[in-house]
Amino acid sequence: MKKLIICLFAILTVSCSLSDDTETTYIELLPIESATVPEEFVRGETYDILVRFKIPTECHAYKDIYMQTEIGSVMIAIMSTVYSGDFDCPIINTDNTVEKSFTFKPLNQDLYVLKFWLGLNADGEDDYLIFEVPVVD
């Protein structure tokens, strides 16, 4: 029994590091640079919407496409995971444009307003690239 307690104590001591090398992550929205949207939707059909954005640093990683839906409009942005800790996050100087797509299926509305988040403007307010897309039967 003594050997078991000593063994467990040794494992717990080794596995509990007190170093400050902790890495944390948080979610950050990235601005969309451009989007490819059809001129009209046919009700009930599914469409692939293409968005382009840049990854700003080596500490950013694409996570998902964020969509907030209201009646008749959809706000779209890019979610990234940001790794932070006691390390550098160099800016990516090469062409770091990424393309992702998501599916969209218009249902009941006759017009959809797609608002792609461009970031904050000079006044600190949200800025959008807006497409008003009619829905036909």
N, C-alpha and C. Protein backbone atom coordinates (compact mmCIF):
# COMPACT_ATOMS: atom_id res chain seq x y z
N MET A 1 0.82 -1.19 0.00
CA MET A 1 0.00 0.00 0.00
C MET A 1 0.86 1.25 0.00
N LYS A 2 1.99 1.18 0.77
CA LYS A 2 2.90 2.31 0.83
C LYS A 2 3.47 2.62 -0.55
N LYS A 3 3.82 1.58 -1.28
CA LYS A 3 4.38 1.77 -2.62
C LYS A 3 3.37 2.42 -3.55
N LEU A 4 2.10 2.06 -3.44
CA LEU A 4 1.05 2.64 -4.27
C LEU A 4 0.88 4.13 -3.98
N ILE A 5 0.89 4.50 -2.71
CA ILE A 5 0.76 5.91 -2.34
C ILE A 5 1.97 6.70 -2.84
N ILE A 6 3.16 6.17 -2.70
CA ILE A 6 4.37 6.85 -3.17
C ILE A 6 4.33 6.98 -4.69
N CYS A 7 3.90 5.95 -5.38
CA CYS A 7 3.80 5.99 -6.85
C CYS A 7 2.79 7.04 -7.30
N LEU A 8 1.61 7.07 -6.67
CA LEU A 8 0.60 8.08 -7.02
C LEU A 8 1.10 9.48 -6.73
N PHE A 9 1.77 9.68 -5.61
CA PHE A 9 2.32 10.99 -5.27
C PHE A 9 3.35 11.43 -6.31
N ALA A 10 4.19 10.52 -6.75
CA ALA A 10 5.20 10.84 -7.76
C ALA A 10 4.55 11.23 -9.09
N ILE A 11 3.53 10.50 -9.49
CA ILE A 11 2.83 10.81 -10.75
C ILE A 11 2.15 12.17 -10.66
N LEU A 12 1.48 12.45 -9.57
CA LEU A 12 0.81 13.74 -9.40
C LEU A 12 1.81 14.88 -9.37
N THR A 13 2.95 14.68 -8.74
CA THR A 13 3.97 15.73 -8.67
C THR A 13 4.53 16.04 -10.05
N VAL A 14 4.79 15.03 -10.84
CA VAL A 14 5.35 15.22 -12.18
C VAL A 14 4.31 15.83 -13.12
N SER A 15 3.06 15.44 -13.00
CA SER A 15 2.04 15.90 -13.94
C SER A 15 1.53 17.30 -13.63
N CYS A 16 1.80 17.84 -12.47
CA CYS A 16 1.35 19.19 -12.11
C CYS A 16 2.50 20.17 -12.28
N SER A 17 2.62 20.71 -13.44
CA SER A 17 3.68 21.66 -13.74
C SER A 17 3.31 23.03 -13.21
N LEU A 18 4.25 23.71 -12.62
CA LEU A 18 4.04 25.05 -12.11
C LEU A 18 4.63 26.11 -13.03
N SER A 19 5.06 25.72 -14.21
CA SER A 19 5.68 26.69 -15.12
C SER A 19 4.64 27.65 -15.66
N ASP A 20 5.11 28.77 -16.16
CA ASP A 20 4.24 29.83 -16.67
C ASP A 20 4.06 29.72 -18.18
N ASP A 21 4.34 28.58 -18.76
CA ASP A 21 4.26 28.39 -20.21
C ASP A 21 2.84 28.08 -20.66
N THR A 22 1.86 28.57 -19.96
CA THR A 22 0.49 28.25 -20.31
C THR A 22 0.08 28.95 -21.59
N GLU A 23 -0.67 28.25 -22.36
CA GLU A 23 -1.19 28.78 -23.62
C GLU A 23 -2.70 28.93 -23.46
N THR A 24 -3.20 30.08 -23.83
CA THR A 24 -4.64 30.29 -23.77
C THR A 24 -5.14 30.58 -25.17
N THR A 25 -6.41 30.37 -25.36
CA THR A 25 -7.03 30.68 -26.65
C THR A 25 -8.27 31.52 -26.42
N TYR A 26 -8.60 32.29 -27.44
CA TYR A 26 -9.85 33.04 -27.43
C TYR A 26 -10.32 33.17 -28.87
N ILE A 27 -11.59 33.53 -29.03
CA ILE A 27 -12.19 33.66 -30.35
C ILE A 27 -12.16 35.13 -30.76
N GLU A 28 -11.80 35.37 -32.01
CA GLU A 28 -11.77 36.73 -32.55
C GLU A 28 -12.40 36.71 -33.94
N LEU A 29 -13.23 37.71 -34.23
CA LEU A 29 -13.81 37.81 -35.57
C LEU A 29 -12.80 38.45 -36.51
N LEU A 30 -12.70 37.90 -37.71
CA LEU A 30 -11.83 38.45 -38.75
C LEU A 30 -12.69 39.08 -39.83
N PRO A 31 -12.25 40.22 -40.37
CA PRO A 31 -13.03 40.86 -41.43
C PRO A 31 -13.00 40.04 -42.72
N ILE A 32 -14.10 40.10 -43.44
CA ILE A 32 -14.20 39.47 -44.75
C ILE A 32 -13.74 40.48 -45.79
N GLU A 33 -12.92 40.05 -46.73
CA GLU A 33 -12.42 40.95 -47.77
C GLU A 33 -13.35 41.00 -48.97
N SER A 34 -13.93 39.85 -49.33
CA SER A 34 -14.85 39.82 -50.47
C SER A 34 -15.74 38.58 -50.36
N ALA A 35 -16.82 38.61 -51.12
CA ALA A 35 -17.76 37.49 -51.12
C ALA A 35 -18.32 37.32 -52.53
N THR A 36 -18.61 36.09 -52.90
CA THR A 36 -19.24 35.78 -54.18
C THR A 36 -20.66 35.29 -53.89
N VAL A 37 -21.62 36.08 -54.36
CA VAL A 37 -23.03 35.83 -54.07
C VAL A 37 -23.79 35.86 -55.40
N PRO A 38 -24.74 34.94 -55.63
CA PRO A 38 -25.52 34.99 -56.88
C PRO A 38 -26.40 36.24 -56.93
N GLU A 39 -26.80 36.61 -58.14
CA GLU A 39 -27.65 37.79 -58.32
C GLU A 39 -29.07 37.55 -57.82
N GLU A 40 -29.50 36.28 -57.83
CA GLU A 40 -30.81 35.95 -57.29
C GLU A 40 -30.77 34.52 -56.76
N PHE A 41 -31.70 34.24 -55.85
CA PHE A 41 -31.87 32.90 -55.31
C PHE A 41 -33.18 32.32 -55.83
N VAL A 42 -33.20 31.01 -56.05
CA VAL A 42 -34.44 30.30 -56.34
C VAL A 42 -34.86 29.64 -55.03
N ARG A 43 -36.08 29.93 -54.62
CA ARG A 43 -36.58 29.45 -53.33
C ARG A 43 -36.42 27.93 -53.21
N GLY A 44 -35.85 27.50 -52.09
CA GLY A 44 -35.70 26.08 -51.81
C GLY A 44 -34.42 25.45 -52.34
N GLU A 45 -33.70 26.13 -53.23
CA GLU A 45 -32.44 25.59 -53.73
C GLU A 45 -31.31 25.95 -52.78
N THR A 46 -30.23 25.18 -52.84
CA THR A 46 -29.09 25.40 -51.96
C THR A 46 -27.96 26.04 -52.76
N TYR A 47 -27.30 27.03 -52.13
CA TYR A 47 -26.22 27.77 -52.79
C TYR A 47 -24.97 27.74 -51.93
N ASP A 48 -23.82 27.67 -52.62
CA ASP A 48 -22.53 27.82 -51.95
C ASP A 48 -22.12 29.27 -52.06
N ILE A 49 -21.91 29.93 -50.93
CA ILE A 49 -21.47 31.32 -50.87
C ILE A 49 -19.99 31.30 -50.51
N LEU A 50 -19.16 31.93 -51.33
CA LEU A 50 -17.71 31.94 -51.13
C LEU A 50 -17.30 33.25 -50.46
N VAL A 51 -16.48 33.15 -49.42
CA VAL A 51 -15.93 34.34 -48.76
C VAL A 51 -14.41 34.26 -48.75
N ARG A 52 -13.78 35.43 -48.81
CA ARG A 52 -12.32 35.52 -48.77
C ARG A 52 -11.93 36.43 -47.61
N PHE A 53 -10.88 36.02 -46.89
CA PHE A 53 -10.40 36.78 -45.75
C PHE A 53 -8.92 36.51 -45.55
N LYS A 54 -8.27 37.29 -44.71
CA LYS A 54 -6.85 37.12 -44.43
C LYS A 54 -6.65 36.68 -42.98
N ILE A 55 -5.68 35.80 -42.80
CA ILE A 55 -5.24 35.39 -41.47
C ILE A 55 -4.11 36.37 -41.09
N PRO A 56 -4.29 37.19 -40.05
CA PRO A 56 -3.33 38.27 -39.80
C PRO A 56 -2.00 37.85 -39.17
N THR A 57 -2.00 36.85 -38.29
CA THR A 57 -0.75 36.45 -37.63
C THR A 57 -0.66 34.93 -37.59
N GLU A 58 0.51 34.44 -37.21
CA GLU A 58 0.70 33.00 -37.08
C GLU A 58 -0.04 32.43 -35.87
N CYS A 59 -0.55 33.30 -35.01
CA CYS A 59 -1.30 32.85 -33.84
C CYS A 59 -2.80 32.73 -34.11
N HIS A 60 -3.23 33.11 -35.30
CA HIS A 60 -4.64 33.00 -35.68
C HIS A 60 -4.85 31.72 -36.49
N ALA A 61 -5.96 31.05 -36.24
CA ALA A 61 -6.33 29.87 -37.01
C ALA A 61 -7.83 29.95 -37.32
N TYR A 62 -8.19 29.61 -38.55
CA TYR A 62 -9.60 29.61 -38.93
C TYR A 62 -10.37 28.65 -38.03
N LYS A 63 -11.53 29.08 -37.55
CA LYS A 63 -12.38 28.23 -36.72
C LYS A 63 -13.68 27.88 -37.43
N ASP A 64 -14.43 28.91 -37.87
CA ASP A 64 -15.74 28.65 -38.46
C ASP A 64 -16.28 29.94 -39.07
N ILE A 65 -17.38 29.81 -39.76
CA ILE A 65 -18.09 30.98 -40.27
C ILE A 65 -19.21 31.28 -39.28
N TYR A 66 -19.23 32.52 -38.82
CA TYR A 66 -20.23 32.97 -37.85
C TYR A 66 -21.39 33.59 -38.62
N MET A 67 -22.61 33.16 -38.31
CA MET A 67 -23.80 33.70 -38.96
C MET A 67 -24.82 34.07 -37.90
N GLN A 68 -25.29 35.30 -37.98
CA GLN A 68 -26.35 35.77 -37.08
C GLN A 68 -27.54 36.13 -37.96
N THR A 69 -28.64 35.42 -37.77
CA THR A 69 -29.81 35.58 -38.62
C THR A 69 -30.87 36.42 -37.93
N GLU A 70 -31.39 37.37 -38.68
CA GLU A 70 -32.57 38.13 -38.27
C GLU A 70 -33.57 37.97 -39.40
N ILE A 71 -34.78 38.42 -39.21
CA ILE A 71 -35.79 38.27 -40.26
C ILE A 71 -35.34 39.01 -41.51
N GLY A 72 -35.11 38.26 -42.57
CA GLY A 72 -34.75 38.85 -43.86
C GLY A 72 -33.30 39.22 -44.03
N SER A 73 -32.47 39.09 -42.99
CA SER A 73 -31.06 39.43 -43.16
C SER A 73 -30.18 38.45 -42.40
N VAL A 74 -28.96 38.34 -42.89
CA VAL A 74 -27.98 37.46 -42.26
C VAL A 74 -26.66 38.21 -42.19
N MET A 75 -26.08 38.30 -40.98
CA MET A 75 -24.76 38.89 -40.80
C MET A 75 -23.76 37.75 -40.78
N ILE A 76 -22.68 37.89 -41.57
CA ILE A 76 -21.69 36.83 -41.72
C ILE A 76 -20.32 37.39 -41.38
N ALA A 77 -19.56 36.64 -40.58
CA ALA A 77 -18.18 37.01 -40.24
C ALA A 77 -17.36 35.73 -40.11
N ILE A 78 -16.06 35.89 -40.00
CA ILE A 78 -15.16 34.76 -39.85
C ILE A 78 -14.74 34.66 -38.39
N MET A 79 -14.89 33.47 -37.81
CA MET A 79 -14.40 33.22 -36.45
C MET A 79 -13.01 32.61 -36.53
N SER A 80 -12.09 33.16 -35.75
CA SER A 80 -10.76 32.57 -35.68
C SER A 80 -10.43 32.27 -34.23
N THR A 81 -9.63 31.24 -34.04
CA THR A 81 -9.08 30.95 -32.72
C THR A 81 -7.73 31.65 -32.66
N VAL A 82 -7.50 32.39 -31.57
CA VAL A 82 -6.23 33.09 -31.39
C VAL A 82 -5.52 32.43 -30.21
N TYR A 83 -4.28 32.00 -30.46
CA TYR A 83 -3.47 31.39 -29.42
C TYR A 83 -2.60 32.48 -28.81
N SER A 84 -2.65 32.60 -27.49
CA SER A 84 -1.84 33.62 -26.83
C SER A 84 -1.09 32.97 -25.68
N GLY A 85 0.05 33.53 -25.41
CA GLY A 85 0.88 33.00 -24.34
C GLY A 85 2.20 33.74 -24.34
N ASP A 86 3.19 33.12 -23.78
CA ASP A 86 4.51 33.72 -23.69
C ASP A 86 5.33 33.38 -24.94
N PHE A 87 4.84 33.83 -26.11
CA PHE A 87 5.53 33.59 -27.37
C PHE A 87 5.13 34.67 -28.36
N ASP A 88 5.91 34.80 -29.43
CA ASP A 88 5.65 35.81 -30.45
C ASP A 88 4.55 35.36 -31.40
N CYS A 89 3.88 36.35 -31.97
CA CYS A 89 2.85 36.10 -32.99
C CYS A 89 3.18 36.95 -34.21
N PRO A 90 4.14 36.49 -35.02
CA PRO A 90 4.54 37.31 -36.17
C PRO A 90 3.40 37.51 -37.17
N ILE A 91 3.38 38.70 -37.76
CA ILE A 91 2.42 39.01 -38.82
C ILE A 91 2.79 38.18 -40.04
N ILE A 92 1.80 37.69 -40.74
CA ILE A 92 2.04 36.89 -41.95
C ILE A 92 2.20 37.87 -43.11
N ASN A 93 3.38 37.87 -43.72
CA ASN A 93 3.69 38.83 -44.78
C ASN A 93 3.41 38.30 -46.18
N THR A 94 3.22 37.01 -46.32
CA THR A 94 2.94 36.45 -47.65
C THR A 94 1.45 36.59 -47.93
N ASP A 95 1.04 36.15 -49.11
CA ASP A 95 -0.38 36.19 -49.45
C ASP A 95 -1.11 35.19 -48.55
N ASN A 96 -1.79 35.71 -47.57
CA ASN A 96 -2.45 34.87 -46.58
C ASN A 96 -3.96 34.87 -46.75
N THR A 97 -4.41 35.06 -48.00
CA THR A 97 -5.84 35.06 -48.27
C THR A 97 -6.37 33.63 -48.24
N VAL A 98 -7.46 33.45 -47.52
CA VAL A 98 -8.09 32.14 -47.37
C VAL A 98 -9.49 32.23 -47.97
N GLU A 99 -9.91 31.16 -48.64
CA GLU A 99 -11.27 31.08 -49.19
C GLU A 99 -12.01 29.96 -48.48
N LYS A 100 -13.20 30.28 -48.03
CA LYS A 100 -14.09 29.28 -47.42
C LYS A 100 -15.48 29.49 -47.98
N SER A 101 -16.28 28.45 -47.95
CA SER A 101 -17.66 28.60 -48.43
C SER A 101 -18.62 28.02 -47.40
N PHE A 102 -19.85 28.47 -47.50
CA PHE A 102 -20.91 27.93 -46.66
C PHE A 102 -22.14 27.77 -47.53
N THR A 103 -23.04 26.90 -47.12
CA THR A 103 -24.27 26.69 -47.89
C THR A 103 -25.39 27.57 -47.34
N PHE A 104 -26.21 28.04 -48.25
CA PHE A 104 -27.33 28.90 -47.90
C PHE A 104 -28.55 28.43 -48.67
N LYS A 105 -29.66 28.28 -47.97
CA LYS A 105 -30.90 27.83 -48.60
C LYS A 105 -32.01 28.83 -48.29
N PRO A 106 -32.40 29.66 -49.27
CA PRO A 106 -33.48 30.62 -49.03
C PRO A 106 -34.82 29.90 -48.94
N LEU A 107 -35.62 30.31 -47.97
CA LEU A 107 -36.90 29.64 -47.78
C LEU A 107 -38.08 30.58 -47.96
N ASN A 108 -38.42 31.34 -46.93
CA ASN A 108 -39.69 32.06 -46.92
C ASN A 108 -39.62 33.51 -47.37
N GLN A 109 -38.48 34.13 -47.31
CA GLN A 109 -38.37 35.55 -47.63
C GLN A 109 -38.39 35.76 -49.14
N ASP A 110 -38.80 36.95 -49.58
CA ASP A 110 -38.73 37.32 -50.99
C ASP A 110 -37.44 38.07 -51.30
N LEU A 111 -36.73 38.49 -50.25
CA LEU A 111 -35.46 39.21 -50.39
C LEU A 111 -34.60 38.90 -49.17
N TYR A 112 -33.34 38.54 -49.43
CA TYR A 112 -32.40 38.33 -48.33
C TYR A 112 -31.33 39.40 -48.41
N VAL A 113 -31.02 39.98 -47.26
CA VAL A 113 -29.93 40.95 -47.15
C VAL A 113 -28.78 40.22 -46.47
N LEU A 114 -27.70 39.99 -47.23
CA LEU A 114 -26.51 39.34 -46.70
C LEU A 114 -25.50 40.42 -46.35
N LYS A 115 -25.13 40.48 -45.07
CA LYS A 115 -24.22 41.52 -44.58
C LYS A 115 -22.91 40.85 -44.15
N PHE A 116 -21.86 41.06 -44.93
CA PHE A 116 -20.55 40.48 -44.65
C PHE A 116 -19.73 41.49 -43.85
N TRP A 117 -19.28 41.09 -42.66
CA TRP A 117 -18.59 41.99 -41.75
C TRP A 117 -17.20 42.35 -42.28
N LEU A 118 -16.97 43.65 -42.47
CA LEU A 118 -15.69 44.16 -42.97
C LEU A 118 -14.77 44.64 -41.85
N GLY A 119 -15.25 44.66 -40.64
CA GLY A 119 -14.48 45.16 -39.51
C GLY A 119 -15.10 46.44 -38.99
N LEU A 120 -14.31 47.18 -38.22
CA LEU A 120 -14.78 48.44 -37.65
C LEU A 120 -14.30 49.60 -38.51
N ASN A 121 -15.16 50.60 -38.71
CA ASN A 121 -14.76 51.78 -39.48
C ASN A 121 -14.02 52.77 -38.58
N ALA A 122 -13.70 53.95 -39.11
CA ALA A 122 -12.92 54.95 -38.37
C ALA A 122 -13.64 55.42 -37.11
N ASP A 123 -14.97 55.32 -37.09
CA ASP A 123 -15.74 55.73 -35.92
C ASP A 123 -15.95 54.59 -34.92
N GLY A 124 -15.34 53.43 -35.20
CA GLY A 124 -15.48 52.29 -34.31
C GLY A 124 -16.79 51.54 -34.45
N GLU A 125 -17.49 51.77 -35.56
CA GLU A 125 -18.76 51.09 -35.81
C GLU A 125 -18.57 49.96 -36.81
N ASP A 126 -19.43 48.94 -36.71
CA ASP A 126 -19.36 47.82 -37.64
C ASP A 126 -19.61 48.29 -39.06
N ASP A 127 -18.81 47.76 -39.98
CA ASP A 127 -18.94 48.09 -41.40
C ASP A 127 -19.23 46.78 -42.15
N TYR A 128 -20.08 46.85 -43.16
CA TYR A 128 -20.52 45.64 -43.86
C TYR A 128 -20.46 45.81 -45.37
N LEU A 129 -20.18 44.70 -46.05
CA LEU A 129 -20.38 44.57 -47.49
C LEU A 129 -21.78 43.95 -47.62
N ILE A 130 -22.70 44.68 -48.25
CA ILE A 130 -24.11 44.27 -48.24
C ILE A 130 -24.56 43.86 -49.64
N PHE A 131 -25.19 42.68 -49.69
CA PHE A 131 -25.82 42.19 -50.92
C PHE A 131 -27.31 42.02 -50.64
N GLU A 132 -28.14 42.61 -51.49
CA GLU A 132 -29.58 42.39 -51.41
C GLU A 132 -29.95 41.45 -52.55
N VAL A 133 -30.34 40.24 -52.19
CA VAL A 133 -30.56 39.19 -53.19
C VAL A 133 -32.04 38.81 -53.21
N PRO A 134 -32.71 39.04 -54.36
CA PRO A 134 -34.12 38.65 -54.46
C PRO A 134 -34.26 37.13 -54.56
N VAL A 135 -35.41 36.65 -54.09
CA VAL A 135 -35.72 35.22 -54.16
C VAL A 135 -36.87 35.04 -55.14
N VAL A 136 -36.66 34.16 -56.12
CA VAL A 136 -37.70 33.89 -57.12
C VAL A 136 -38.19 32.45 -56.96
N ASP A 137 -39.40 32.20 -57.49
CA ASP A 137 -39.98 30.85 -57.41
C ASP A 137 -39.62 30.03 -58.63
